[in-house]
Amino acid sequence: MKKLINDPNNYVEEMLAGLVSAHASLSLGGESGRCVSRSQPAPSGQVGIATGGGSGHLPLFTGYVGEGFTDACAIGNVFEGPTAQSCIDAIRAADHGAGVLCLYGNYGGDRMNFDTAIEMAELDDIACDTVLGTDDVASAAPEEGNKRRGVAGIVLVYKAAGAAAAEGRDLAGVAAAARKANAATRSIGVALAPCQVPTADAPNFEIADNEMEFGMGIHGEPGIWRSELSSADKVADGMLERLLPELDVKRGDKLCVLVNGLGATPLEELYILWRRVGERLAQAGIEYLPPVIGNYVTSMEMAGASLSLMKLDDELEALMTAPAKCPFWSVS
Amino acid sequence: MKKLINDPNNYVEEMLAGLVSAHASLSLGGESGRCVSRSQPAPSGQVGIATGGGSGHLPLFTGYVGEGFTDACAIGNVFEGPTAQSCIDAIRAADHGAGVLCLYGNYGGDRMNFDTAIEMAELDDIACDTVLGTDDVASAAPEEGNKRRGVAGIVLVYKAAGAAAAEGRDLAGVAAAARKANAATRSIGVALAPCQVPTADAPNFEIADNEMEFGMGIHGEPGIWRSELSSADKVADGMLERLLPELDVKRGDKLCVLVNGLGATPLEELYILWRRVGERLAQAGIEYLPPVIGNYVTSMEMAGASLSLMKLDDELEALMTAPAKCPFWSVS
Amino acid sequence: MSIGPQAIATFLERLNENAAASEQALNAADARLGDGDTGSMLRRVMAAMAHAGAGGAETASDAAKRAAAAAMKETGSSLGSLVATAAMTLARKAKEIEASGRTPETADLPMIVEAIRDAISARGKASVGDKTVVDSFDYLTRYLAQGPVSLETAQRAANDALDQMRPMPCRIGRARMFAERSIGSDDPGMLAVAKLLD
Amino acid sequence: MSIGPQAIATFLERLNENAAASEQALNAADARLGDGDTGSMLRRVMAAMAHAGAGGAETASDAAKRAAAAAMKETGSSLGSLVATAAMTLARKAKEIEASGRTPETADLPMIVEAIRDAISARGKASVGDKTVVDSFDYLTRYLAQGPVSLETAQRAANDALDQMRPMPCRIGRARMFAERSIGSDDPGMLAVAKLLD
Ligand SMILES: Nc1ncnc2c1ncn2[C@@H]1O[C@H](COP(=O)(O)OP(=O)(O)O)[C@@H](O)[C@H]1O
Ligand SMILES: Nc1ncnc2c1ncn2[C@@H]1O[C@H](COP(=O)(O)OP(=O)(O)O)[C@@H](O)[C@H]1O
Ligand SMILES: [Mg+2]
Ligand SMILES: [Mg+2]
Ligand SMILES: [Mg+2]
Ligand SMILES: [Mg+2]
């Protein structure tokens, strides 16, 4: 797998340097040097949202720092959780005196380090709460929903939580909105080709030329099944079959839909996938907001796509359509 | 090469159906059924901009239809020019009574079909002018600049021309702005891995695991040289060495920079590339607008990146920073 | 021998078969310095023309027009557009002949082929000597003018054009950048003319 | 035998060598159901700890703290964070002993390892029986309590933990979804403990 990089050991540092040099709205700092935050922080008295995660998923996680999204992001090495220090940095950067919601994907390392960081932040009298992204239906059975991992759907949860914070809700209110948004969100992905960690000497999984992996993890963890590569329409149908019942979506319900590319899959294919998804939803009398389509949560050069659905009620719809702005997603 | 598609023969139709169903601002129509135009056309009396080109380059060409960008786009099959009928459709859709600028990349098929379409449009009393995108420095020597092909830089020219039209300039004025913008723009690309036309049974070129192709065409045409894959910094340096002298860029000049991904290359790598470009420009005392970084002009799943520079004067800077909005690029 | 709709349909069917048979060879020729699609595009265009219902037309001009319209609908590629131009020129010339009260015949072919050469040269802005299909049609024009007007003459013309132009550098399109590399190779469009007439 | 900064540094160097030697084996074990990075991450973390200057510290607690800080800086991965927790627990326990006026010694190890087991279980929210490094430390705790307190005992404990847990399903992380598939395979973290002590 070829990469346009320099020393693999500098991958994360150079990526971050480029990111913040390109986007004046983002600043890099913290004691760890691994914390991206808003150059123009939210007004004092607004609840802050801190997030974090491993590198290799751009625009996730750092790209969603912005007005109406998150306030700060702790950045780990490729596919590793952020260190406790960078989590503390992010919590501090996100604190505007009204407490901080730690909102991140449910991964072991991330959880351990944010938990440590929260203990320390609380010594500094920063009130914290935690909501974990758990949208990946392939990572645990529905009965164990709280053990599921977070994948692309977390971007939708950022949007809802960010809007709740911007509205001026208190910490409990923002956490409740994030919890509700996460509970209403499900994702499933399909991988066609692997990616490779810059320091590794082999791709993170192998898959035959005519195969696809349904329900793989965003680090290339095995999925629910591996089968012959099928048509985009069949993949779309399979995804909807998994997701709609989980959310108990019925005629007349309204969804927010994210068709996400994992990295190497062309936009053309995402639109071909969306075409079927939109058609099927329309046939079933299910409404949707203008869909969000593109590379929002990636695994470097992994090929494939994921579908995320959020079932809306009036509150969530208002949060999802509120104005917001970050380098990779604007709603106006 | 694996693709998430249905029947390859329906690739373009299904992609377009998905695109316009996702973006309410875009409408598909024309006698050819291969014309994307603004759902809310520009006001009557405004000069229209029609563009067009082959499929397989999303967001190019269709994605840049919008306020302050282009008005309509003729869409060809993958890597083939648009048909004359779709060009006529685009010219008609772009016409608001003040004439139409046909602005597209300098490719044989595209030119032949737009020329035919313009002859027919002029029979309908639609005044037309043509500006060809010729930014690819690898496609002809500087002395034959007008024979060069158009690559990613055309997106910057769309922006300038669209702003000129939105300002209310007449056809000659909009054409002059587009010509000036194109004359000030140069691009060079580097490919790491090929793509495959959906109906083909092999990738469009072969390249060894440790090689890269410097200056390849956006359909995979051979470049200036093929060499061992080098570091991102060296690639950035090589690109700047080609582009800066062409534009006679000196200390104190100001640029608009586009770091473009060809499709499969992760955003991380584009930022690593940008980091070096920005550093080198800063060292040389060259100013720049906030860079445009992402997949703006692709060749499906081709891996690699291109760098485009536009040398600004006051007029071009004003045009490049004027508010504009299309599904894949907003300036506000 | 008069050239009616059925003769045109039969000829299109022949071109279609030859295009299908040479798809990969033409793709490969184009892949050397171009984007490798000449063969696949041509197969599609020729199939569209062959299925355009030329045989059911009333006149030769109408038959050629149907084929031209089918080609124009199918592609906007360089060569495809020139193929459409060629068919449209045939239609135009046939119509002129029909307007004079007779049907086109074999003896009209040299004049028609010359008109096609000029039309595609105007359309693509390439001249004789640029190493494109214009050169193939230039040879066709000259050989058919000498006679005899036959498929064999046309085949000889297309192949001689290939042989004569092979050592020359390409002067059109991106391949121009690789003028040295193009020396010694066939231009894919010219090769296509030879293969289609085969 | 008393455990000073130098003993700790020597032990870290040993772990570092073993981590480097087993990098690919551990990656492969993790690739089966995880993301295949256990070995590479551990190599980096162990190198960072070995180069943290533990040998130059004044006290055992300070030596362990340097190692913990190096690990914490290097990674936020699951296992890496637990490694940091383990080192930090060693530092905390050593400090308690030093506060009582003596230096830590071999006889303290059973108590320290038990504290590590409890700390990483609390940190990772995994219990004994979930088939994680917590189980390795549970075996270590029990075997060292029985004695003799030696590397051999520790090796036996780590290997017995592996053997005993191999037929069990994994109950933590994504591998939980593939409980059947995890039966019969080693947990990469547990395998790492055995390899590091090797
Ligand atoms: N402007 C032109 N004038 C004449 N012939 C041309 C021109 N451009 C291309 N051709 C012919 O078309 C052939 C390439 O066709 P094709 O593969 O369809 O082109 P592309 O892929 O560039 O659209 C060339 O070999 C040449 O013979
Ligand atoms: N929550 C946890 N509690 C205890 N041990 C854990 C926990 N999560 C992971 N581990 C251990 O870490 C190993 C995986 O480490 P690593 O590859 O670093 O994880 P990841 O790539 O998921 O961050 C597992 O085999 C297991 O032994
Ligand atoms: Mg990992
Ligand atoms: Mg082509
Ligand atoms: Mg071609
Ligand atoms: Mg792992």
PDB file of N, CA and C in Angstrom, chain A residues 2-27:
ATOM      1  N   LYS A   2       0.700   2.101  -0.987  1.00  0.00           N
ATOM      2  CA  LYS A   2       1.583   3.261  -1.127  1.00  0.00           C
ATOM      3  C   LYS A   2       1.022   4.465  -0.412  1.00  0.00           C
ATOM      4  N   LYS A   3       1.897   5.199   0.208  1.00  0.00           N
ATOM      5  CA  LYS A   3       1.462   6.399   0.900  1.00  0.00           C
ATOM      6  C   LYS A   3       2.349   7.579   0.521  1.00  0.00           C
ATOM      7  N   LEU A   4       1.717   8.730   0.455  1.00  0.00           N
ATOM      8  CA  LEU A   4       2.441   9.965   0.177  1.00  0.00           C
ATOM      9  C   LEU A   4       2.759  10.600   1.528  1.00  0.00           C
ATOM     10  N   ILE A   5       3.790  10.094   2.184  1.00  0.00           N
ATOM     11  CA  ILE A   5       4.115  10.564   3.527  1.00  0.00           C
ATOM     12  C   ILE A   5       5.624  10.725   3.658  1.00  0.00           C
ATOM     13  N   ASN A   6       6.048  11.216   4.799  1.00  0.00           N
ATOM     14  CA  ASN A   6       7.477  11.273   5.100  1.00  0.00           C
ATOM     15  C   ASN A   6       7.776  10.149   6.089  1.00  0.00           C
ATOM     16  N   ASP A   7       8.563  10.389   7.097  1.00  0.00           N
ATOM     17  CA  ASP A   7       8.830   9.365   8.106  1.00  0.00           C
ATOM     18  C   ASP A   7       7.511   8.944   8.763  1.00  0.00           C
ATOM     19  N   PRO A   8       7.166   7.656   8.691  1.00  0.00           N
ATOM     20  CA  PRO A   8       5.891   7.196   9.269  1.00  0.00           C
ATOM     21  C   PRO A   8       5.750   7.594  10.743  1.00  0.00           C
ATOM     22  N   ASN A   9       6.871   7.731  11.429  1.00  0.00           N
ATOM     23  CA  ASN A   9       6.793   8.102  12.844  1.00  0.00           C
ATOM     24  C   ASN A   9       6.346   9.545  13.051  1.00  0.00           C
ATOM     25  N   ASN A  10       6.404  10.344  11.985  1.00  0.00           N
ATOM     26  CA  ASN A  10       5.957  11.737  12.098  1.00  0.00           C
ATOM     27  C   ASN A  10       4.575  11.958  11.498  1.00  0.00           C
ATOM     28  N   TYR A  11       3.935  10.873  11.135  1.00  0.00           N
ATOM     29  CA  TYR A  11       2.652  10.951  10.429  1.00  0.00           C
ATOM     30  C   TYR A  11       1.652  11.838  11.143  1.00  0.00           C
ATOM     31  N   VAL A  12       1.426  11.572  12.412  1.00  0.00           N
ATOM     32  CA  VAL A  12       0.388  12.308  13.133  1.00  0.00           C
ATOM     33  C   VAL A  12       0.792  13.770  13.316  1.00  0.00           C
ATOM     34  N   GLU A  13       2.012  14.000  13.697  1.00  0.00           N
ATOM     35  CA  GLU A  13       2.466  15.381  13.931  1.00  0.00           C
ATOM     36  C   GLU A  13       2.369  16.207  12.646  1.00  0.00           C
ATOM     37  N   GLU A  14       2.818  15.638  11.534  1.00  0.00           N
ATOM     38  CA  GLU A  14       2.805  16.403  10.278  1.00  0.00           C
ATOM     39  C   GLU A  14       1.382  16.619   9.776  1.00  0.00           C
ATOM     40  N   MET A  15       0.544  15.621   9.966  1.00  0.00           N
ATOM     41  CA  MET A  15      -0.856  15.768   9.577  1.00  0.00           C
ATOM     42  C   MET A  15      -1.491  16.902  10.370  1.00  0.00           C
ATOM     43  N   LEU A  16      -1.239  16.934  11.669  1.00  0.00           N
ATOM     44  CA  LEU A  16      -1.838  17.976  12.520  1.00  0.00           C
ATOM     45  C   LEU A  16      -1.292  19.357  12.156  1.00  0.00           C
ATOM     46  N   ALA A  17       0.006  19.417  11.880  1.00  0.00           N
ATOM     47  CA  ALA A  17       0.591  20.705  11.501  1.00  0.00           C
ATOM     48  C   ALA A  17      -0.084  21.226  10.230  1.00  0.00           C
ATOM     49  N   GLY A  18      -0.277  20.340   9.265  1.00  0.00           N
ATOM     50  CA  GLY A  18      -0.938  20.748   8.027  1.00  0.00           C
ATOM     51  C   GLY A  18      -2.379  21.161   8.271  1.00  0.00           C
ATOM     52  N   LEU A  19      -3.053  20.396   9.100  1.00  0.00           N
ATOM     53  CA  LEU A  19      -4.477  20.674   9.373  1.00  0.00           C
ATOM     54  C   LEU A  19      -4.666  22.059   9.967  1.00  0.00           C
ATOM     55  N   VAL A  20      -3.919  22.366  10.999  1.00  0.00           N
ATOM     56  CA  VAL A  20      -4.149  23.658  11.655  1.00  0.00           C
ATOM     57  C   VAL A  20      -3.567  24.810  10.839  1.00  0.00           C
ATOM     58  N   SER A  21      -2.572  24.519  10.021  1.00  0.00           N
ATOM     59  CA  SER A  21      -2.071  25.602   9.167  1.00  0.00           C
ATOM     60  C   SER A  21      -3.078  25.904   8.066  1.00  0.00           C
ATOM     61  N   ALA A  22      -3.849  24.900   7.673  1.00  0.00           N
ATOM     62  CA  ALA A  22      -4.842  25.118   6.616  1.00  0.00           C
ATOM     63  C   ALA A  22      -6.108  25.773   7.139  1.00  0.00           C
ATOM     64  N   HIS A  23      -6.449  25.515   8.384  1.00  0.00           N
ATOM     65  CA  HIS A  23      -7.728  25.992   8.924  1.00  0.00           C
ATOM     66  C   HIS A  23      -7.479  26.925  10.104  1.00  0.00           C
ATOM     67  N   ALA A  24      -7.638  28.195   9.855  1.00  0.00           N
ATOM     68  CA  ALA A  24      -7.381  29.176  10.909  1.00  0.00           C
ATOM     69  C   ALA A  24      -8.341  29.002  12.080  1.00  0.00           C
ATOM     70  N   SER A  25      -9.460  28.346  11.851  1.00  0.00           N
ATOM     71  CA  SER A  25     -10.426  28.168  12.940  1.00  0.00           C
ATOM     72  C   SER A  25      -9.974  27.118  13.939  1.00  0.00           C
ATOM     73  N   LEU A  26      -8.927  26.358  13.602  1.00  0.00           N
ATOM     74  CA  LEU A  26      -8.435  25.293  14.480  1.00  0.00           C
ATOM     75  C   LEU A  26      -7.061  25.652  15.042  1.00  0.00           C
ATOM     76  N   SER A  27      -6.862  25.373  16.335  1.00  0.00           N
ATOM     77  CA  SER A  27      -5.554  25.595  16.945  1.00  0.00           C
ATOM     78  C   SER A  27      -5.067  24.322  17.598  1.00  0.00           C
TER      79      SER A  27
END
